Short mmCIF file of C-alpha atoms and ligand atoms in Angstrom, two decimals:
data_model
loop_
_atom_site.label_atom_id
_atom_site.label_comp_id
_atom_site.label_asym_id
_atom_site.label_seq_id
_atom_site.Cartn_x
_atom_site.Cartn_y
_atom_site.Cartn_z
CA UNK L 236 88.15 110.52 129.08
CA UNK L 237 90.60 107.60 128.94
CA UNK L 238 87.55 105.39 128.58
CA UNK L 239 86.53 107.36 125.46
CA UNK L 240 89.82 106.49 123.78
CA UNK L 241 89.55 102.84 124.70
CA UNK L 242 85.98 102.71 123.40
CA UNK L 243 86.84 104.38 120.11
CA UNK L 244 89.77 102.05 119.52
CA UNK L 245 87.68 99.06 120.54
CA UNK L 246 84.86 99.91 118.19
CA UNK L 247 86.76 101.24 115.21
CA UNK L 248 90.22 99.68 115.18
CA UNK L 249 89.46 97.60 112.12
CA UNK L 250 88.15 100.60 110.19
CA UNK L 251 91.23 102.61 111.14
CA UNK L 252 93.46 99.72 110.18
CA UNK L 253 92.04 98.60 106.82
CA UNK L 254 89.09 100.89 106.05
CA UNK L 255 85.95 99.28 104.65
CA UNK L 256 87.83 96.29 103.30
CA UNK L 257 86.68 93.64 102.32
CA UNK L 258 83.25 95.26 101.83
CA UNK L 259 84.75 98.34 100.22
CA UNK L 260 88.15 99.52 99.02
CA UNK L 261 91.19 98.95 101.20
CA UNK L 262 91.76 102.01 103.39
CA UNK L 263 92.99 103.10 106.77
CA UNK L 264 96.52 102.70 108.04
CA UNK L 265 97.18 99.84 105.60
CA UNK L 266 96.41 102.06 102.66
CA UNK L 267 98.50 104.89 104.07
CA UNK L 268 101.47 102.55 104.34
CA UNK L 269 100.93 101.01 100.91
CA UNK L 270 100.58 104.43 99.32
CA UNK L 271 103.73 105.73 101.03
CA UNK L 272 105.76 102.64 100.24
CA UNK L 273 104.70 102.58 96.59
CA UNK L 274 105.35 106.31 96.28
CA UNK L 275 108.86 106.07 97.66
CA UNK L 276 109.64 102.87 95.74
CA UNK L 277 108.73 104.62 92.49
CA UNK L 278 110.11 108.04 93.43
CA UNK L 279 113.53 106.50 94.04
CA UNK L 280 114.28 105.35 90.47
CA UNK L 281 112.50 108.42 89.11
CA UNK L 282 114.77 110.65 91.20
CA UNK L 283 117.89 108.91 89.88
CA UNK L 284 116.72 109.40 86.29
CA UNK L 285 115.90 113.04 86.99
CA UNK L 286 119.31 113.64 88.59
CA UNK L 287 121.10 112.01 85.65
CA UNK L 288 119.04 114.12 83.26
CA UNK L 289 119.91 117.29 85.16
CA UNK L 290 123.61 116.40 84.98
CA UNK L 291 123.40 115.39 81.34
CA UNK L 292 125.31 117.30 78.71
CA UNK L 293 122.23 117.26 76.45
CA UNK L 294 120.17 120.40 76.91
CA UNK L 295 117.07 118.72 75.53
CA UNK L 296 117.18 116.41 78.51
CA UNK L 297 118.55 118.85 81.07
CA UNK L 298 116.27 121.85 80.59
CA UNK L 299 112.80 120.29 80.82
CA UNK L 300 113.73 118.21 83.86
CA UNK L 301 115.35 121.19 85.56
CA UNK L 302 112.17 123.15 84.89
CA UNK L 303 110.02 120.38 86.31
CA UNK L 304 112.13 120.19 89.46
CA UNK L 305 111.98 123.95 89.99
CA UNK L 306 108.23 124.10 89.49
CA UNK L 307 107.61 121.11 91.71
CA UNK L 308 109.76 122.47 94.49
CA UNK L 309 108.17 125.88 94.16
CA UNK L 310 104.48 125.01 94.50
CA UNK L 311 102.63 123.62 97.53
CA UNK L 312 101.91 119.91 97.35
CA UNK L 313 98.20 120.59 97.67
CA UNK L 314 98.27 122.59 94.40
CA UNK L 315 100.00 119.71 92.70
CA UNK L 316 97.42 117.24 93.99
CA UNK L 317 94.48 119.32 92.79
CA UNK L 318 96.20 119.91 89.51
CA UNK L 319 96.75 116.19 88.89
CA UNK L 320 93.22 115.51 90.10
CA UNK L 321 91.75 117.65 87.34
CA UNK L 322 94.35 117.20 84.63
CA UNK L 323 95.07 113.46 84.66
CA UNK L 324 91.43 112.44 83.94
CA UNK L 325 91.35 115.10 81.19
CA UNK L 326 94.46 113.70 79.55
CA UNK L 327 93.63 110.05 79.91
CA UNK L 328 89.90 110.42 79.42
CA UNK L 329 89.43 107.72 82.04
CA UNK L 330 88.01 107.71 85.52
CA UNK L 331 91.28 107.45 87.41
CA UNK L 332 90.98 106.30 91.04
CA UNK L 333 92.03 108.93 93.56
CA UNK L 334 94.58 106.53 95.00
CA UNK L 335 96.40 106.45 91.68
CA UNK L 336 96.25 110.22 91.29
CA UNK L 337 97.71 110.64 94.74
CA UNK L 338 100.42 108.11 93.92
CA UNK L 339 101.42 109.89 90.71
CA UNK L 340 101.49 113.24 92.50
CA UNK L 341 103.65 111.92 95.31
CA UNK L 342 106.06 110.25 92.89
CA UNK L 343 106.56 113.49 90.96
CA UNK L 344 106.84 115.57 94.11
CA UNK L 345 109.17 113.31 96.09
CA UNK L 346 111.06 112.35 92.93
CA UNK L 347 111.88 116.00 92.34
CA UNK L 348 113.01 116.48 95.93
CA UNK L 349 115.06 113.30 96.00
CA UNK L 350 116.64 114.11 92.65
CA UNK L 351 118.22 117.14 94.28
CA UNK L 352 119.65 114.88 96.96
CA UNK L 353 120.97 112.44 94.36
CA UNK L 354 122.46 115.29 92.36
CA UNK L 355 124.15 116.76 95.43
CA UNK L 356 125.46 113.28 96.27
CA UNK L 357 126.93 112.85 92.80
CA UNK L 358 128.44 116.32 92.65
CA UNK L 359 129.97 116.02 96.11
CA UNK L 360 131.99 113.00 95.00
CA UNK L 361 134.11 115.34 92.90
CA UNK L 362 135.57 114.93 89.45
CA UNK L 363 138.32 112.52 90.53
CA UNK L 364 136.11 109.43 90.69
CA UNK L 365 134.68 110.04 87.23
CA UNK L 366 138.16 110.73 85.85
CA UNK L 367 139.50 107.52 87.34
CA UNK L 368 136.64 105.48 85.90
CA UNK L 369 137.04 107.06 82.46
CA UNK L 370 140.79 106.53 82.48
CA UNK L 371 140.10 102.83 83.03
CA UNK L 372 137.86 102.74 79.96
CA UNK L 373 134.41 103.09 81.51
CA UNK L 374 131.89 105.12 79.54
CA UNK L 375 129.71 107.72 81.25
CA UNK L 376 126.88 105.32 82.06
CA UNK L 377 129.19 102.53 83.14
CA UNK L 378 131.05 104.95 85.45
CA UNK L 379 127.73 106.11 86.89
CA UNK L 380 126.53 102.59 87.47
CA UNK L 381 129.62 101.01 88.97
CA UNK L 382 131.46 103.93 90.55
CA UNK L 383 129.39 107.06 91.11
CA UNK L 384 125.86 105.91 91.98
CA UNK L 385 126.84 103.18 94.47
CA UNK L 386 128.63 105.84 96.51
CA UNK L 387 126.07 108.60 96.05
CA UNK L 388 123.11 106.35 96.84
CA UNK L 389 124.77 104.89 99.90
CA UNK L 390 125.21 108.41 101.22
CA UNK L 391 121.52 108.95 100.48
CA UNK L 392 120.07 106.19 102.66
CA UNK L 393 119.19 108.55 105.55
CA UNK L 394 117.60 111.02 103.14
CA UNK L 395 115.58 108.20 101.65
CA UNK L 396 114.15 107.30 105.03
CA UNK L 397 113.44 110.95 105.83
CA UNK L 398 111.62 111.23 102.54
CA UNK L 399 109.62 108.17 103.46
CA UNK L 400 108.61 109.91 106.69
CA UNK L 401 107.57 113.07 104.89
CA UNK L 402 105.70 110.97 102.32
CA UNK L 403 103.67 109.37 105.11
CA UNK L 404 102.74 112.83 106.35
CA UNK L 405 102.02 114.03 102.83
CA UNK L 406 99.54 111.21 102.19
CA UNK L 407 97.15 112.93 104.62
CA UNK L 408 96.58 115.57 101.95
CA UNK L 409 94.95 112.85 99.87
CA UNK L 410 91.95 113.61 102.07
CA UNK L 411 90.99 116.49 99.76
CA UNK L 412 90.52 114.10 96.84
CA UNK L 413 88.98 111.35 98.96
CA UNK L 414 91.86 108.90 99.06
CA UNK L 415 90.69 106.27 101.57
CA UNK L 416 93.67 106.42 103.91
CA UNK L 417 94.07 106.62 107.68
CA UNK L 418 92.99 110.27 107.85
CA UNK L 419 89.94 109.50 105.77
CA UNK L 420 89.03 106.60 108.08
CA UNK L 421 89.45 108.81 111.13
CA UNK L 422 87.14 111.41 109.70
CA UNK L 423 84.57 108.69 108.98
CA UNK L 424 84.77 107.67 112.61
CA UNK L 425 84.36 111.28 113.61
CA UNK L 426 81.30 111.62 111.41
CA UNK L 427 79.71 108.64 113.06
CA UNK L 428 80.46 109.74 116.64
CA UNK L 429 79.92 113.47 116.01
CA UNK L 430 80.68 114.41 119.64
CA UNK L 431 84.28 113.36 120.10
CA UNK L 432 86.47 115.05 117.47
CA UNK L 433 89.22 115.80 119.97
CA UNK L 434 89.59 112.15 120.96
CA UNK L 435 89.42 110.84 117.39
CA UNK L 436 91.95 113.22 115.96
CA UNK L 437 94.27 112.79 118.93
CA UNK L 438 94.36 109.05 118.24
CA UNK L 439 95.09 109.90 114.60
CA UNK L 440 97.93 112.22 115.58
CA UNK L 441 99.43 109.65 117.96
CA UNK L 442 99.46 106.96 115.27
CA UNK L 443 101.17 109.24 112.78
CA UNK L 444 103.60 110.38 115.42
CA UNK L 445 104.64 106.85 116.42
CA UNK L 446 105.05 105.85 112.80
CA UNK L 447 107.12 108.86 111.80
CA UNK L 448 109.12 109.03 114.98
CA UNK L 449 110.25 105.42 114.77
CA UNK L 450 111.30 105.84 111.14
CA UNK L 451 113.16 109.05 111.98
CA UNK L 452 114.89 107.17 114.77
CA UNK L 453 116.02 104.50 112.31
CA UNK L 454 117.19 107.16 109.87
CA UNK L 455 119.24 108.92 112.52
CA UNK L 456 120.94 105.76 113.71
CA UNK L 457 121.79 104.77 110.14
CA UNK L 458 123.10 108.25 109.50
CA UNK L 459 125.31 108.01 112.57
CA UNK L 460 126.64 104.65 111.44
CA UNK L 461 127.45 105.99 107.97
CA UNK L 462 129.20 109.02 109.44
CA UNK L 463 131.21 106.73 111.71
CA UNK L 464 132.22 104.49 108.81
CA UNK L 465 133.37 107.54 106.92
CA UNK L 466 135.29 108.98 109.80
CA UNK L 467 138.07 106.38 109.52
CA UNK L 468 141.50 107.33 108.22
CA UNK L 469 139.84 107.54 104.83
CA UNK L 470 139.09 110.92 103.31
CA UNK L 471 138.69 113.30 106.20
CA UNK L 472 136.63 115.43 103.80
CA UNK L 473 133.65 113.10 103.70
CA UNK L 474 131.86 113.89 106.98
CA UNK L 475 131.91 117.58 106.08
CA UNK L 476 130.38 116.82 102.72
CA UNK L 477 127.69 114.65 104.18
CA UNK L 478 126.38 117.80 105.84
CA UNK L 479 124.62 119.32 102.80
CA UNK L 480 122.72 116.06 102.38
CA UNK L 481 121.41 116.32 105.88
CA UNK L 482 120.39 119.93 105.35
CA UNK L 483 118.41 118.95 102.29
CA UNK L 484 116.85 116.14 104.28
CA UNK L 485 115.68 118.55 106.91
CA UNK L 486 114.04 120.82 104.38
CA UNK L 487 111.72 118.03 103.39
CA UNK F 116 150.74 93.58 71.60
CA UNK F 117 148.67 94.57 68.63
CA UNK F 118 150.24 94.33 65.24
CA UNK F 119 148.60 95.45 62.05
CA UNK F 120 149.36 94.39 58.54
CA UNK F 121 148.98 97.75 56.89
CA UNK F 122 151.24 99.60 59.28
CA UNK F 123 154.79 98.63 60.12
CA UNK F 124 155.37 98.27 63.84
CA UNK F 125 156.08 101.84 64.84
CA UNK F 126 158.73 102.66 67.37
CA UNK F 127 156.62 105.58 68.51
CA UNK F 128 154.14 104.97 71.31
CA UNK F 129 152.73 108.47 71.60
CA UNK F 130 153.13 111.33 69.17
CA UNK F 131 151.95 114.77 70.21
CA UNK F 132 151.67 117.09 67.22
CA UNK F 133 150.97 120.85 67.30
CA UNK F 134 148.76 120.60 70.35
CA UNK F 135 147.22 123.86 71.56
CA UNK F 136 144.74 124.24 74.37
CA UNK F 137 142.99 127.25 75.80
CA UNK F 138 140.98 127.85 78.93
CA UNK F 139 138.94 130.78 77.68
CA UNK F 140 141.44 133.43 76.61
CA UNK F 141 144.27 131.78 78.47
CA UNK F 142 146.49 129.51 76.43
CA UNK F 143 147.64 126.61 78.62
CA UNK F 144 149.40 124.56 75.93
CA UNK F 145 151.25 126.32 73.15
CA UNK F 146 151.99 124.24 70.11
CA UNK F 147 153.34 121.15 71.84
CA UNK F 148 155.33 118.72 69.68
CA UNK F 149 156.86 115.65 71.25
CA UNK F 150 157.17 111.88 70.99
CA UNK F 151 157.46 109.00 73.36
CA UNK F 152 159.13 105.92 71.90
CA UNK F 153 158.09 102.37 72.81
CA UNK F 154 159.69 101.36 76.06
CA UNK F 155 160.85 104.87 76.77
CA UNK F 156 160.51 106.55 80.16
CA UNK F 157 159.91 110.28 79.89
CA UNK F 158 159.78 112.60 82.87
CA UNK F 159 157.96 115.89 82.46
CA UNK F 160 159.11 118.59 84.82
CA UNK F 161 158.53 122.30 85.15
CA UNK F 162 157.20 124.89 87.55
CA UNK F 163 153.72 124.50 88.96
CA UNK F 164 150.98 125.94 86.78
CA UNK F 165 153.08 125.39 83.65
CA UNK F 166 150.56 122.98 82.13
CA UNK F 167 152.05 119.58 83.01
CA UNK F 168 148.80 118.06 84.27
CA UNK F 169 146.86 119.53 81.40
CA UNK F 170 149.31 118.06 78.90
CA UNK F 171 149.33 114.57 80.36
CA UNK F 172 145.52 114.58 80.68
CA UNK F 173 145.17 115.39 76.98
CA UNK F 174 147.05 112.18 76.18
CA UNK F 175 144.10 110.01 77.25
CA UNK F 176 141.62 112.75 76.42
CA UNK F 177 140.53 113.53 79.95
CA UNK F 178 141.05 117.05 78.59
CA UNK F 179 140.02 118.15 75.12
CA UNK F 180 142.39 120.19 72.96
CA UNK F 181 141.74 123.13 70.65
CA UNK F 182 143.99 122.09 67.81
CA UNK F 183 146.60 119.53 66.89
CA UNK F 184 146.47 115.80 67.46
CA UNK F 185 147.83 113.03 69.64
CA UNK F 186 148.40 109.66 68.09
CA UNK F 187 148.48 106.48 70.10
CA UNK F 188 148.86 103.11 68.41
CA UNK F 189 148.47 104.83 65.06
CA UNK F 190 145.15 106.46 65.98
CA UNK F 191 144.49 110.12 66.69
CA UNK F 192 142.92 109.97 70.11
CA UNK F 193 141.40 113.44 69.61
CA UNK F 194 139.71 112.61 66.33
CA UNK F 195 135.92 112.55 66.37
CA UNK F 196 134.96 109.00 67.34
CA UNK F 197 132.27 106.97 68.98
CA UNK F 198 132.27 106.87 72.76
CA UNK F 199 132.91 103.13 72.78
CA UNK F 200 135.97 103.60 70.60
CA UNK F 201 137.37 106.26 72.91
CA UNK F 202 136.71 104.04 75.94
CA UNK F 203 138.65 101.25 74.30
CA UNK F 204 141.61 103.50 73.56
CA UNK F 205 141.54 104.91 77.08
CA UNK F 206 141.50 101.44 78.59
CA UNK F 207 144.87 100.88 76.89
CA UNK F 208 146.46 103.92 78.55
CA UNK F 209 147.04 103.53 82.28
CA UNK F 210 146.67 106.69 84.33
CA UNK F 211 147.83 107.27 87.89
CA UNK F 212 146.51 110.37 89.65
CA UNK F 213 148.13 112.56 92.25
CA UNK F 214 145.14 112.01 94.54
CA UNK F 215 144.93 108.21 93.93
CA UNK F 216 141.18 108.31 93.22
CA UNK F 217 140.60 104.77 94.41
CA UNK F 218 136.96 103.71 94.60
CA UNK F 219 136.20 103.94 98.33
CA UNK F 220 133.15 101.68 98.20
CA UNK F 221 135.12 98.73 96.84
CA UNK F 222 137.68 96.54 98.56
CA UNK F 223 141.24 96.75 97.32
CA UNK F 224 140.98 93.61 95.22
CA UNK F 225 137.67 94.77 93.74
CA UNK F 226 139.22 98.13 92.90
CA UNK F 227 141.77 96.26 90.83
CA UNK F 228 139.47 93.65 89.25
CA UNK F 229 136.33 95.72 88.62
CA UNK F 230 137.31 97.35 85.33
CA UNK F 231 138.72 94.23 83.67
CA UNK F 232 135.36 92.58 84.47
CA UNK F 233 133.07 95.48 83.55
CA UNK F 234 135.01 97.00 80.66
CA UNK F 235 136.89 94.10 79.10
CA UNK F 236 134.46 91.34 80.01
CA UNK F 237 137.07 89.21 81.76
CA UNK F 238 135.46 86.55 83.95
CA UNK F 239 135.29 87.37 87.65
CA UNK F 240 137.53 84.46 88.68
CA UNK F 241 140.26 85.26 86.20
CA UNK F 242 140.15 88.97 87.06
CA UNK F 243 140.29 88.20 90.77
CA UNK F 244 143.36 85.97 90.42
CA UNK F 245 145.05 88.53 88.22
CA UNK F 246 144.28 91.27 90.75
CA UNK F 247 145.85 89.24 93.55
CA UNK F 248 148.98 88.74 91.46
CA UNK F 249 149.21 92.45 90.75
CA UNK F 250 148.69 93.30 94.40
CA UNK F 251 151.47 90.89 95.24
CA UNK F 252 153.66 92.66 92.73
CA UNK F 253 153.14 96.04 94.40
CA UNK F 254 153.66 94.42 97.80
CA UNK F 255 150.07 94.56 99.02
CA UNK F 256 148.83 90.98 98.77
CA UNK F 257 147.87 91.07 102.44
CA UNK F 258 145.63 94.12 101.93
CA UNK F 259 143.41 92.56 99.24
CA UNK F 260 140.31 92.62 101.41
CA UNK F 261 140.92 95.99 103.05
CA UNK F 262 139.11 99.12 101.95
CA UNK F 263 141.01 102.10 100.55
CA UNK F 264 140.15 104.15 103.63
CA UNK F 265 142.12 101.75 105.79
CA UNK F 266 145.35 102.19 103.82
CA UNK F 267 148.13 104.75 104.01
CA UNK F 268 148.66 107.13 101.11
CA UNK F 269 151.61 105.15 99.79
CA UNK F 270 149.63 101.93 99.91
CA UNK F 271 146.68 103.57 98.16
CA UNK F 272 148.89 104.83 95.38
CA UNK F 273 150.38 101.36 94.90
CA UNK F 274 146.85 99.94 94.64
CA UNK F 275 146.09 102.65 92.07
CA UNK F 276 149.08 101.51 90.04
CA UNK F 277 147.94 97.89 90.27
CA UNK F 278 144.44 98.96 89.22
CA UNK F 279 145.82 100.69 86.12
CA UNK F 280 148.04 97.71 85.29
CA UNK F 281 145.08 95.34 85.50
CA UNK F 282 143.87 96.65 82.15
CA UNK F 283 147.22 95.57 80.67
CA UNK F 284 147.99 98.93 79.10
CA UNK F 285 151.08 99.21 76.91
CA UNK F 286 151.55 102.78 78.19
CA UNK F 287 151.34 104.30 81.67
CA UNK F 288 150.87 107.97 82.53
CA UNK F 289 151.65 109.33 85.98
CA UNK F 290 150.59 112.79 87.16
CA UNK F 291 152.69 113.65 90.22
CA UNK F 292 152.07 110.24 91.81
CA UNK F 293 154.08 111.06 94.93
CA UNK F 294 153.19 114.70 95.52
CA UNK F 295 150.32 113.96 97.89
CA UNK F 296 152.37 111.54 100.00
CA UNK F 297 154.18 111.96 103.28
CA UNK F 298 157.93 111.90 102.59
CA UNK F 299 158.46 108.47 104.14
CA UNK F 300 156.02 106.90 101.65
CA UNK F 301 157.48 108.37 98.47
CA UNK F 302 160.11 105.64 98.18
CA UNK F 303 157.71 102.69 98.11
CA UNK F 304 155.78 104.20 95.19
CA UNK F 305 158.90 105.18 93.28
CA UNK F 306 160.33 101.68 93.63
CA UNK F 307 157.18 100.21 92.07
CA UNK F 308 157.56 102.68 89.22
CA UNK F 309 161.23 101.81 88.84
CA UNK F 310 160.45 98.12 88.56
CA UNK F 311 157.84 98.89 85.91
CA UNK F 312 160.40 100.87 83.95
CA UNK F 313 162.90 98.04 84.28
CA UNK F 314 160.36 95.68 82.72
CA UNK F 315 160.19 97.90 79.68
CA UNK F 316 156.91 99.74 80.27
CA UNK F 317 156.44 102.91 78.26
CA UNK F 318 155.99 105.65 80.82
CA UNK F 319 155.20 109.35 80.78
CA UNK F 320 155.61 110.77 84.27
CA UNK F 321 155.03 114.22 85.67
CA UNK F 322 157.13 114.33 88.82
CA UNK F 323 159.30 116.57 90.95
CA UNK F 324 161.39 113.60 92.08
CA UNK F 325 164.64 114.52 90.40
CA UNK F 326 166.41 111.46 91.79
CA UNK F 327 163.88 109.25 90.00
CA UNK F 328 164.29 111.32 86.83
CA UNK F 329 168.07 110.98 86.97
CA UNK F 330 168.03 107.21 87.59
CA UNK F 331 165.11 106.04 85.50
CA UNK F 332 164.21 108.53 82.79
CA UNK F 333 165.46 108.18 79.24
CA UNK F 334 164.51 111.75 78.54
CA UNK F 335 163.30 114.84 80.36
CA UNK F 336 160.81 117.28 78.93
CA UNK F 337 161.08 120.66 80.54
CA UNK F 338 157.88 122.63 80.25
CA UNK F 339 157.22 126.21 81.26
CA UNK F 340 154.22 128.45 80.57
CA UNK F 341 152.67 125.86 78.28
CA UNK F 342 155.71 125.30 76.08
CA UNK F 343 158.21 122.47 75.96
CA UNK F 344 161.44 124.43 76.17
CA UNK F 345 163.90 121.59 76.33
CA UNK F 346 164.02 117.82 75.85
CA UNK F 347 167.23 116.09 76.81
CA UNK F 348 168.58 112.93 78.42
CA UNK F 349 168.75 113.42 82.18
CA UNK F 350 172.55 113.63 82.39
CA UNK F 351 172.57 116.51 79.89
CA UNK F 352 169.54 118.19 81.42
CA UNK F 353 170.90 118.18 84.96
CA UNK F 354 174.51 119.05 84.04
CA UNK F 355 174.03 121.47 81.18
CA UNK F 356 170.50 122.79 80.95
CA UNK F 357 170.47 124.96 77.85
CA UNK F 358 167.40 127.07 78.33
CA UNK F 359 167.77 129.91 80.86
CA UNK F 360 164.40 129.05 82.43
CA UNK F 361 165.46 125.42 82.83
CA UNK F 362 168.63 126.66 84.52
CA UNK F 363 166.61 128.80 86.88
CA UNK F 364 164.16 125.93 87.58
CA UNK F 365 167.02 123.58 88.52
CA UNK F 366 168.70 126.25 90.63
CA UNK F 367 165.42 126.79 92.51
CA UNK F 368 165.05 123.04 93.07
CA UNK F 369 168.47 122.77 94.70
CA UNK F 370 167.63 125.39 97.31
N1 ADP M 298 139.72 123.82 84.43
C1 ADP M 298 140.53 124.90 84.32
N2 ADP M 298 140.01 126.11 84.01
C2 ADP M 298 140.81 127.18 83.89
N3 ADP M 298 142.14 127.17 84.07
C3 ADP M 298 142.72 126.00 84.38
C4 ADP M 298 141.95 124.81 84.53
N4 ADP M 298 142.79 123.80 84.85
C5 ADP M 298 144.02 124.34 84.91
N5 ADP M 298 143.99 125.66 84.62
C6 ADP M 298 145.14 126.56 84.54
O1 ADP M 298 146.02 126.06 83.58
C7 ADP M 298 147.35 126.21 84.02
C8 ADP M 298 148.06 124.88 83.97
O2 ADP M 298 147.52 124.03 84.96
P1 ADP M 298 148.11 122.57 85.23
O3 ADP M 298 148.16 121.85 83.94
O4 ADP M 298 147.35 121.97 86.32
O5 ADP M 298 149.60 122.92 85.71
P2 ADP M 298 150.66 121.99 86.44
O6 ADP M 298 150.14 120.60 86.48
O7 ADP M 298 151.90 122.14 85.65
O8 ADP M 298 150.83 122.56 87.81
C9 ADP M 298 147.31 126.82 85.39
O9 ADP M 298 147.55 128.21 85.27
C10 ADP M 298 145.91 126.58 85.85
O10 ADP M 298 145.48 127.63 86.67
MG1 MG M 299 149.66 119.33 88.10
#
């Protein structure tokens, strides 16, 4: 049994790591990580824009984005993936690679989730910070940039890492549209071996587990450090208000 | 100081004319008329919920009004105007909050120098030096690199005053600057305010510190239920309050 695992890893580690590359497209674990990292890197600014739009006084900005967030949070990710898979090529008229479709889907999906975290972070700061900035002559955007967002985003760091973890798990769904990621590579291995699905998919699970667990560990230790920094004589209210952020994180 | 050719240098710093404000059906400010002269120190007092905060927040338009106008430097601050114009006017009116509202993510010196840099475009070096001087003036030069969370309430409020002064406003507004402080810290904040008054700053202060009002104010506005019922120099106000509600307010304070 143990020998099976060693043999599989010995024979297929390169495929699991980088897919068919350089003879085919990059895949495997590398692609999973690239897809997740790109998704979160793009979802982050998107989420800030969405949060600002949802807090905007202009209805034309607020309503559509609010609608998008509600819809996105209300449908399963798999629906969204299939939807983009069929709709994006229709709209663009081009043959869009599945990697790109998956990326767009993840950015919308995680952007919508993160925007709720950003919004909660902004709202939890209270009116006082905005008032103080305005009284000093800052406009709305200047106050956001120099006073509100630096605080709200700092509070968000643990949520960001948690979102990264859930993004890694979500990339597995790319399997249904043939995104060449780690899951895809594992199923290729399984197709070649045919007789050892348990061993193959256990290796897959262990890799995902190690990846996600170590990131979660980092997130938790950062969260503890932030809570400790906040727990000084400063604003005894802050630890209590960090709580909703964590709750949102855990829903992801 | 700004001088304009078309307008003679007015002795009035702030003129509040026929200001009314409602929250829904509830009228918070009822036809307020009042003036603050240049260099004058006015103390607003009155029972809690009477509209003091609302009134002082309309002066730099943190609150909108329903009718009337408030002129500052010859401009109606509640007139329709571009955002950038309003920001510029606001930057010339210092505001000190009851709850300090320092920026917790910035060090003390950055709290003071940030807005001159970002709003007025002062160079970082100049703003930093200026901030250190102001911190020295409020007795906190040694706390320049601390964070607000490491300071006592009294120290935070003094930083907040320095932060407002950094924009070099000709007028300062204070909304109960000592009400959130432990009693032993009230004095240090009041003495900073006293020294400002002594230097000729125009000040409009909401406060319950009647000792400060007696010593420093040129005039008291007594406000109750959204109306200014009495304006008088402090000696008259404390000795012979004319309005029955002012008499009752002072009697309650002495108990
Ligand atoms: N945002 C608001 N919405 C509705 N009512 C308000 C609001 N802010 C203040 N009020 C009411 O207006 C009145 C005056 O409040 P305020 O100006 O804070 O009084 P003061 O500062 O004199 O204690 C109070 O009755 C208060 O409940
Ligand atoms: Mg008040």
